[in-house]
Coordinates of C-alpha atoms in Angstrom, one line a residue:
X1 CA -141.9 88.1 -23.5
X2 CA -144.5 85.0 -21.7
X3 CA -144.0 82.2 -21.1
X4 CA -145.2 79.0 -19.1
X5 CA -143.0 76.6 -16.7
X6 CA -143.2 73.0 -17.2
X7 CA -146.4 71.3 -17.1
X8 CA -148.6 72.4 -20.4
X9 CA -151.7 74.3 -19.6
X10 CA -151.1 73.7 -15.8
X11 CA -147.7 75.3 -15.9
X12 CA -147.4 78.6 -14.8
X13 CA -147.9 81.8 -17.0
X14 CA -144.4 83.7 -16.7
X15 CA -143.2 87.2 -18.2
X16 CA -139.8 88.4 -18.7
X17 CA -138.7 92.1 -20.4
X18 CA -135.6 92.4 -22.6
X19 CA -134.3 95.6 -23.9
X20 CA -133.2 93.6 -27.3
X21 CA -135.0 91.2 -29.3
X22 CA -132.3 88.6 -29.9
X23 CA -131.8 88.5 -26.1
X24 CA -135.4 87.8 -25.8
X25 CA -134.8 85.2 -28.3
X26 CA -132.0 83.6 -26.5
X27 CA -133.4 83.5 -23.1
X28 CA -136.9 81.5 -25.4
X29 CA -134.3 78.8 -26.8
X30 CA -132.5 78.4 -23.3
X31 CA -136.3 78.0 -21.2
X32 CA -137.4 75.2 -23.6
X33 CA -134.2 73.7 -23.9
X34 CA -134.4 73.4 -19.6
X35 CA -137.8 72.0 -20.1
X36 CA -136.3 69.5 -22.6
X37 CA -133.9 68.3 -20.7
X38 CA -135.4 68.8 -17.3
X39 CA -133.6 71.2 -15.6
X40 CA -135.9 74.1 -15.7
X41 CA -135.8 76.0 -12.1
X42 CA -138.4 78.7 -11.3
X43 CA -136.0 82.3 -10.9
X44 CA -137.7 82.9 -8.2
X45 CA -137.1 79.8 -6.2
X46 CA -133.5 81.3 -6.4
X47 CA -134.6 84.3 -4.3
X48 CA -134.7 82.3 -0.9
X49 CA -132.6 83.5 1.6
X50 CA -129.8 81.3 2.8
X51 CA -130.9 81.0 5.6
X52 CA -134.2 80.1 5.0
X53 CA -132.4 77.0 2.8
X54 CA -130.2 76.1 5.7
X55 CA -133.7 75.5 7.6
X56 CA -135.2 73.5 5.2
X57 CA -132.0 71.3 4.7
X58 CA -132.2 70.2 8.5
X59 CA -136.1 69.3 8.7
X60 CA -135.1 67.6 6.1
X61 CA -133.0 64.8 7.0
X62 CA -132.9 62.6 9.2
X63 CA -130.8 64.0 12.2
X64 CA -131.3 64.0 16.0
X65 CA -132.0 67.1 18.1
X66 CA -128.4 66.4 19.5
X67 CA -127.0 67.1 15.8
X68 CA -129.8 69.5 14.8
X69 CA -128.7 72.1 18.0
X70 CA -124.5 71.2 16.5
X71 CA -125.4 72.5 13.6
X72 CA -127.6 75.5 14.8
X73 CA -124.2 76.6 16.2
X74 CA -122.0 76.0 13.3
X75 CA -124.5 77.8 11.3
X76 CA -124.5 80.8 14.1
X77 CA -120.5 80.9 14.2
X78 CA -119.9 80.0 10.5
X79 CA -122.2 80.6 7.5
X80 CA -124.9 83.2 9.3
X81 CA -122.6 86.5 9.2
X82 CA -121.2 85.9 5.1
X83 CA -124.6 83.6 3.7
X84 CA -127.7 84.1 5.7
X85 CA -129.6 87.2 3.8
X86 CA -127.6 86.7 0.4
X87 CA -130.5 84.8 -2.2
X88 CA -129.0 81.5 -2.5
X89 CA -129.1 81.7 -6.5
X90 CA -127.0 84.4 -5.5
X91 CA -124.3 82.6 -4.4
X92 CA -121.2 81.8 -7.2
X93 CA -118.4 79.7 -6.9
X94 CA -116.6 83.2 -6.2
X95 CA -118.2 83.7 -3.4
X96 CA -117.3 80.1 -1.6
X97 CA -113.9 80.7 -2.4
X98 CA -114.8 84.4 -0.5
X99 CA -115.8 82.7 2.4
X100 CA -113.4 80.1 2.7
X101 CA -110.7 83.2 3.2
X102 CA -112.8 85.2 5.7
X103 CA -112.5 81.6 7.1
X104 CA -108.8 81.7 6.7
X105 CA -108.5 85.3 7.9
X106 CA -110.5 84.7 11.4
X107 CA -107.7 82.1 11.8
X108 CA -109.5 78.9 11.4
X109 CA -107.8 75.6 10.2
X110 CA -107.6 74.2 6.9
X111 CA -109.3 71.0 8.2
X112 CA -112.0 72.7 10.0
X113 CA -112.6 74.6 7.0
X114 CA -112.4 71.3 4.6
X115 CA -115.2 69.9 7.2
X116 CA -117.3 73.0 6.9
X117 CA -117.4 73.4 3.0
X118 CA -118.6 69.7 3.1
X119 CA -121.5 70.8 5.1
X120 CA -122.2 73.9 3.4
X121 CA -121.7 72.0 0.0
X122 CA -124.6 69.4 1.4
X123 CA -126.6 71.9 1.9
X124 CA -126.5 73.5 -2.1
X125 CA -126.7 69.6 -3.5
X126 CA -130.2 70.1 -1.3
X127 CA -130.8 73.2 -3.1
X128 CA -130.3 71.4 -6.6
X129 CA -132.3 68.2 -5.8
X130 CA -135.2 70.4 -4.2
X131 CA -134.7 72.6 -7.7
X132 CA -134.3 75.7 -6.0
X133 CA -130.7 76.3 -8.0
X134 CA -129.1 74.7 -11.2
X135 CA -125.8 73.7 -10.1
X136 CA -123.8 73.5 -6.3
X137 CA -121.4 76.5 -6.5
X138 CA -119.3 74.4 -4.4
X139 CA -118.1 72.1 -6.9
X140 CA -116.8 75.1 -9.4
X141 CA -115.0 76.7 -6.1
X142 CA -113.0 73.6 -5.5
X143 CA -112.8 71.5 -9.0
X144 CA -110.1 68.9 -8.2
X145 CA -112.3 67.6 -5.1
X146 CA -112.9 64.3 -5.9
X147 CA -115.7 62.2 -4.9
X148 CA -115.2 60.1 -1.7
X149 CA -112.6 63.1 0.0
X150 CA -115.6 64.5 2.4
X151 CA -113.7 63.0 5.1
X152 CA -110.8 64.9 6.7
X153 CA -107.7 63.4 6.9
X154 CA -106.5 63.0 10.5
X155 CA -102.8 64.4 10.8
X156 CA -100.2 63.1 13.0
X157 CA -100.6 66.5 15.3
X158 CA -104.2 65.1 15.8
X159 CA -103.1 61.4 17.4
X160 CA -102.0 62.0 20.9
X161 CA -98.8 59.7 22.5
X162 CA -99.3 56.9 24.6
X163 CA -98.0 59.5 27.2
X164 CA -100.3 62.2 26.6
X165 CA -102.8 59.6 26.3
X166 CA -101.8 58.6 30.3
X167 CA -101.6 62.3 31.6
X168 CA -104.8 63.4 30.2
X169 CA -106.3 60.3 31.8
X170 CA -104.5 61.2 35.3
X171 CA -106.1 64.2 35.3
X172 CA -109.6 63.0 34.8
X173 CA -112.4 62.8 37.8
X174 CA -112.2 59.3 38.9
X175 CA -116.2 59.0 38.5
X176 CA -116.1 58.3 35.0
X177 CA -111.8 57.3 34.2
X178 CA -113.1 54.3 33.8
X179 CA -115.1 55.9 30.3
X180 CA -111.5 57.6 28.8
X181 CA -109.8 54.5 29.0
X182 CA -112.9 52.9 27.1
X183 CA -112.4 55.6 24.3
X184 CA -108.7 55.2 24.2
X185 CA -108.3 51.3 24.7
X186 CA -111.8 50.2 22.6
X187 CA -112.3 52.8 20.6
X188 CA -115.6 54.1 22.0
X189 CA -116.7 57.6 21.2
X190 CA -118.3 59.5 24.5
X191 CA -121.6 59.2 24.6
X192 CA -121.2 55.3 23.9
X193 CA -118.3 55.2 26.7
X194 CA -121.0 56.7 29.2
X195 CA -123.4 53.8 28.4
X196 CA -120.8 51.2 29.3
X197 CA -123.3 48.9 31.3
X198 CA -122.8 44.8 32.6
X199 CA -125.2 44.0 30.1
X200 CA -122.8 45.5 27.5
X201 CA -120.2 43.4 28.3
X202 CA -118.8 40.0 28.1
X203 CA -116.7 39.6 30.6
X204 CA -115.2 36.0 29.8
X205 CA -114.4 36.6 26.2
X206 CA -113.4 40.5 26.9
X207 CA -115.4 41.6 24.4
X208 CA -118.3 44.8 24.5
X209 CA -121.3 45.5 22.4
X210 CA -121.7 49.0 21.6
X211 CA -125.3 49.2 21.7
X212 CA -126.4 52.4 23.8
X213 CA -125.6 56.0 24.0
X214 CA -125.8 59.0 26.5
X215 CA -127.0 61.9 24.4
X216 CA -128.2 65.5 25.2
X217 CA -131.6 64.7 23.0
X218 CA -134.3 62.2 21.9
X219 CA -134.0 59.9 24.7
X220 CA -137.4 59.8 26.5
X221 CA -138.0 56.3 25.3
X222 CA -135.3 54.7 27.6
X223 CA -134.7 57.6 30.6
X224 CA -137.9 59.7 30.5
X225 CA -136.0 62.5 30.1
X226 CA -134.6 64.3 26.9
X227 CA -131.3 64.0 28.2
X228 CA -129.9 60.9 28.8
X229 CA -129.7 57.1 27.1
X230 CA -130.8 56.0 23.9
X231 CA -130.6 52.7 22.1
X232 CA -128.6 52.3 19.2
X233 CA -125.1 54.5 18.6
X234 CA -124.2 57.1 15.5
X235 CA -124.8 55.5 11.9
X236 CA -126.6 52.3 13.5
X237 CA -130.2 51.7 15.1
X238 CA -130.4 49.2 18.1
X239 CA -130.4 45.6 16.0
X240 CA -127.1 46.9 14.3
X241 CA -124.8 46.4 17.6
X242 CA -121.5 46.7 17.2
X243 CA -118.4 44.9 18.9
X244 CA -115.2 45.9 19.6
X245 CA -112.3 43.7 21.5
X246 CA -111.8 44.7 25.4
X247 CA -108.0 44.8 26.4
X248 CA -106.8 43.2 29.7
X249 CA -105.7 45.9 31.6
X250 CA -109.1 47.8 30.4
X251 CA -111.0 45.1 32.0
X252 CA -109.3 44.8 35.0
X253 CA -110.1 48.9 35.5
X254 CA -113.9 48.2 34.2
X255 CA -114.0 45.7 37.4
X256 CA -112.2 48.5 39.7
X257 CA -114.7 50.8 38.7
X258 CA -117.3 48.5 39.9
X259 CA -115.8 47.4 42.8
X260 CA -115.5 51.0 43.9
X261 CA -118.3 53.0 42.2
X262 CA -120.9 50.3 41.5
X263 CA -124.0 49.9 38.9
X264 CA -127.0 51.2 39.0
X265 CA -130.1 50.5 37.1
X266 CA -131.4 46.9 35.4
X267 CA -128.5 47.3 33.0
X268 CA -126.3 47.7 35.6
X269 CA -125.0 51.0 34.1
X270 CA -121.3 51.9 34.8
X271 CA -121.8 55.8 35.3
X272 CA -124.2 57.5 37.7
X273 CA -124.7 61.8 37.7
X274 CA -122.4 63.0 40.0
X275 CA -125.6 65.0 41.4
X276 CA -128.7 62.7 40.8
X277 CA -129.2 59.5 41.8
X278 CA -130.2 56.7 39.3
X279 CA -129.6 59.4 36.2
X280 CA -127.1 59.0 33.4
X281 CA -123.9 62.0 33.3
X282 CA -124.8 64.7 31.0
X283 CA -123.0 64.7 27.9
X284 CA -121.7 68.1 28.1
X285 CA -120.2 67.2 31.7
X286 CA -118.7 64.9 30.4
X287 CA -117.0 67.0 27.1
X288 CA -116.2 69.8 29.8
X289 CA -114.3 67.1 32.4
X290 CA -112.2 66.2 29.2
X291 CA -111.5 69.4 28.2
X292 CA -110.6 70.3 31.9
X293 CA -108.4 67.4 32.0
X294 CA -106.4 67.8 29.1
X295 CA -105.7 71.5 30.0
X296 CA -104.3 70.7 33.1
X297 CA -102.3 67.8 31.6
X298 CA -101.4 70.5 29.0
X299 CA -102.2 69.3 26.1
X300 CA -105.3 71.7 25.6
X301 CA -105.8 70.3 21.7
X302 CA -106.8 67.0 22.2
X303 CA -110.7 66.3 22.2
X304 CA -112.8 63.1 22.8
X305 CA -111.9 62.0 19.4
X306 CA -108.4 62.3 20.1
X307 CA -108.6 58.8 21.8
X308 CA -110.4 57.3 19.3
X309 CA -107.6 58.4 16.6
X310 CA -105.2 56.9 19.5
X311 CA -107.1 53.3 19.3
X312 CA -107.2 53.2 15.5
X313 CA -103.6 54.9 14.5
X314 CA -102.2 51.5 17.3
X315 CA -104.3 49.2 15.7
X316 CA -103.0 50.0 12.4
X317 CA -99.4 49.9 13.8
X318 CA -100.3 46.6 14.9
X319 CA -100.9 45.9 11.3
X320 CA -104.8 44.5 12.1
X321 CA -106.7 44.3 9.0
X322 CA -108.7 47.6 8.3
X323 CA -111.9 45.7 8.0
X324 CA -111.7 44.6 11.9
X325 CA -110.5 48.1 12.7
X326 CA -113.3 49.7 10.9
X327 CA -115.9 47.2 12.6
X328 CA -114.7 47.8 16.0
X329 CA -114.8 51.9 15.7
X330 CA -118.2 51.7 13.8
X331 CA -117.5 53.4 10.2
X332 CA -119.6 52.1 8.1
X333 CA -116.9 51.0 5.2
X334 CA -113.0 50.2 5.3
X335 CA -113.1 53.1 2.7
X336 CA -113.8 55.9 5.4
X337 CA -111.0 53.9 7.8
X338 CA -108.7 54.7 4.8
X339 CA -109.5 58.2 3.9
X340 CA -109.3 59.4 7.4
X341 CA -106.5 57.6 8.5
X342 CA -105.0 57.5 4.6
X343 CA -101.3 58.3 6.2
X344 CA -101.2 55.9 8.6
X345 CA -102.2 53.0 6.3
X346 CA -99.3 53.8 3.6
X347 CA -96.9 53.8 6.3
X348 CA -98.0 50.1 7.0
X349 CA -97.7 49.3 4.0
X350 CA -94.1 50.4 4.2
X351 CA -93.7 48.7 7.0
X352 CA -95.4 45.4 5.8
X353 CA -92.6 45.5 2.7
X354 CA -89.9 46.1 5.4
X355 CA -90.9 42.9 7.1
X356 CA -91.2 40.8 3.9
X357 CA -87.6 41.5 2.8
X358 CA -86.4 40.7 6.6
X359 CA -88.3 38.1 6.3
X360 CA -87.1 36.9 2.6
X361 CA -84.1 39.1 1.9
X362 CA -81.8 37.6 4.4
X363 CA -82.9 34.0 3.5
X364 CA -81.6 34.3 0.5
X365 CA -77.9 35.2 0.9
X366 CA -77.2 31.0 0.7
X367 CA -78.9 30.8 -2.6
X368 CA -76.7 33.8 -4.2
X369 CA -74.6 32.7 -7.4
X370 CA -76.9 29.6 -6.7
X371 CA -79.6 30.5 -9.2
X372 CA -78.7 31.0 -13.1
X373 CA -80.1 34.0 -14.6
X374 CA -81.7 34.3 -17.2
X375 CA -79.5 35.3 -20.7
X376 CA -80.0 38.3 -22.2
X377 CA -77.9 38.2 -24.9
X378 CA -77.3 36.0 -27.3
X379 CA -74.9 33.0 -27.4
X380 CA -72.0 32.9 -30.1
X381 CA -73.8 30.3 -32.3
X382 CA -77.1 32.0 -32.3
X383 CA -75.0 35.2 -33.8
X384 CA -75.1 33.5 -37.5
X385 CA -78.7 33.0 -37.0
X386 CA -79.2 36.7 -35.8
X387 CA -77.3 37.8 -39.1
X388 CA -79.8 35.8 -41.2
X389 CA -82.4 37.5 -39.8
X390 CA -81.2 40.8 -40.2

C-alpha cells in the first residue's frame, strides 16, 4: 500500500505491506485521520535511539554547562543501561513502570526515583512536541500524577535539627563557615553562599542580595576562567536580584569572617581558594567539605540543601507568610514553596487554628449562658399553625 505524509505533492511517497486487505484498509483510515487532525508522526522518526533523544533534548534547552555535565551523569548512572539503544517509539508505559523497579531493586529511593521519572518524562513531552512519538509513555505508567506534583515533597527525615544543624557546622573548615551558616540562616543555596561579597550586603538594614554565583561552568565573563563566578543565580538573570533577611547573629559571623579572613577583589568577595590567590573556591570543594563535615558530625545524609530545607521548614514554624519565604529562597511561585514543603504548611495551619481558639476560646467562658441561641423548635403557639399547614 503508498502513501504520502503531510504536505500534498511535497509530502513524502511512503509504502507499507499488509498481509490482509482490511488491515491495509485500517491502517489508510488511521494515516488520513493523523493528517486531519495533525498528529501524523513519520514511523521512522520512532526508530531513534534513546539516547540519541536524550542528546537532542539537552542542546535543546536552555541549560548551563554546570547542569548539562549533572545530567550527563544522571543519564550515565540512570537511564543509559535500561533506555539508551531501545528505539524511543519503542518505549510503552510498561516499560517506565520496568524501569522504575530496576530502580527500586538497585535500592534507590522513592523520591529520587519521583525526581528522575520527572526528568525522563521531560524528555518524551520533547519527543512528542519535536513529533518523533505520539504520546509520553510516562503519563500512562503513572495516571493519577497530577499536574503541578513534579516537585518532590521534602520529608521530615530530610530537614536537619537545630543541633545537627550546629555539629555539621562545627565540623566545617573555618575558611568558608562563614558560607554554611549563610545557607542555613538565609537560605542561600552554595554556589550563591560562595559569592557572599560586601557589595552584596547591606549591612545597616541586615539584609543580602543574592545576585552572583560560584559555578563549575560558563563563567568567563566575570573570572576568565570556566570555573568560578557568574552574575545572576538559578531561575534568575542578573537584573532579577533577589533578597533575603540577614539574622543577627549571621551578621555578626559575616564581620568575624572579615575581620579574620578578609575580602578580596573590587566586590570585596568573602571567600578566597584555599590554594590560589584572588580565585573563587571551586564548587566541588566546596560540596566535598560539606559532605566531609557532616560525616564526621555523623549525620552522613544531609546535603547542601539540607540547610536550606532548615531555613524554610523555621520560617514556616514562625508562621511567615509563604510569599516572603518563597522570595527570600528564590522559587519562582508560593505554589512550588507549597508543594515541596506541602507538610509543613498543613501543620501551620493547625497550629494557626490552635492559636485562634487560645486566642478566642478562652475569652469566651464569661459570655457562656450569656448569648440566647437560636430556637430550633417550635413554640407552643406556633404548634396550631404547624397543624394547619400540615
Amino acid at each position: 500500500m503508498s502513501y504520502r505524509e503531510p504536505g500534498g505533492r511535497a509530502g513524502k511517497p511512503r509504502q507499507v505491506s499488509f498481509k490482509k486487505l482490511e488491515d491495509a484498509e485500517a491502517f489508510a483510515v488511521k494515516v488520513e485521520r493523523d493528517k486531519d487532525l495533525g498528529t501524523y508522526i513519520n514511523p521512522k522518526a520512532g526508530q531513534k535511539t534513546f539516547e540519541q533523544v536524550w542528546n537532542e533534548w539537552v542542546e535543546a534547552g536552555t541549560l548551563e554547562e554546570s547542569s548539562k555535565r549533572n545530567y550527563d551523569s544522571v543519564y550515565k548512572n540512570h537511564y543509559s543501561p535500561f533506555f539508551g539503544n531501545k528505539a524511543i517509539g519503542s518505549i510503552t508505559p510498561t516499560t517506565i513502570l520496568e524501569w522504575e523497579a530496576d530502580q527500586q531493586a538497585r535500592g534507590y529511593k522513592e523520591n529520587g526515583i519521583n525526581g528522575r521519572k520527572n526528568v525522563l518524562s521531560s524528555v518524551f513531552n520533547y519527543a512528542v512536541a519535536a513529533e518523533i512519538i505520539g504520546r509520553n509513555p510516562c503519563k500512562k505508567a503513572n495516571p493519577r500524577r497530577r499536574a503541578g506534583e513534579a516537585l518532590t515533597p521534602v520529608t521530615d527525615d530530610d530537614i536537619p535539627t537545630m543541633e545537627e544543624v550546629l555539629g555539621i557546622i562545627a565540623e566545617a573548615p573555618k575558611l568558608i563557615r562563614a558560607g554554611f551558616w549563610a545557607m542555613a540562616g538565609c537560605g542561600t543555596r552554595p554556589g550563591e553562599s560562595l559569592a557572599l561579597s560586601e557589595e552584596s550586603m547591606n549591612w545597616e538594614r541586615s539584609i543580602l542580595t543574592v545576585d552572583h554565583q560560584v559555578a563549575a561552568y560558563g563563567c568567563q565573563e566575570i573570572s576568565g576562567y570556566r570555573r568560578g563566578v557568574k552574575r545572576g543565580t538559578k531561575h534568575r538573570t542578573f537584573d532579577q536580584a533577589r533578597q533575603t533577611p540577614v539574622p543577627e547573629s549571621i551578621n555578626e559571623i559575616f564581620n568575624d569572617h572579615i575581620d579574620v579572613f578578609g575580602t578580596w577583589g573590587d566586590r570585596g568577595w568573602f571567600f578566597e581558594s584555599p590554594r590560589l590567590n584572588d580565585r573563587h573556591p571551586s564548587y566541588e570543594w566546596f560540596l566535598t567539605q560539606f559532605k566531609t563535615a557532616a560525616k564526621t558530625a555523623g549525620t552522613p545524609q544531609y546535603t547542601p540543601k539540607s540547610f536550606r530545607h532548615f531555613f524554610v521548614s523555621e520560617a514556616i514554624h514562625a508562621q511567615i507568610p509563604l510569599f516572603e519565604i518563597a522570595a527570600w529562597v528564590g522559587h519562582r511561585t508560593t505554589r512550588t514553596t507549597e508543594l515541596v514543603y506541602g507538610h509543613l504548611v498543613r501543620r501551620a495551619m493547625d497550629r494557626g487554628a490552635r492559636t485562634m481558639h487560645n486566642r478566642l476560646g478562652l475569652k469566651l467562658a464569661p459570655f457562656k449562658g450569656a448569648v440566647v441561641p437560636p430556637q430550633l423548635t417550635p413554640a407552643e403557639d406556633d404548634v396550631e399553625d404547624w397543624g394547619d399547614v400540615a
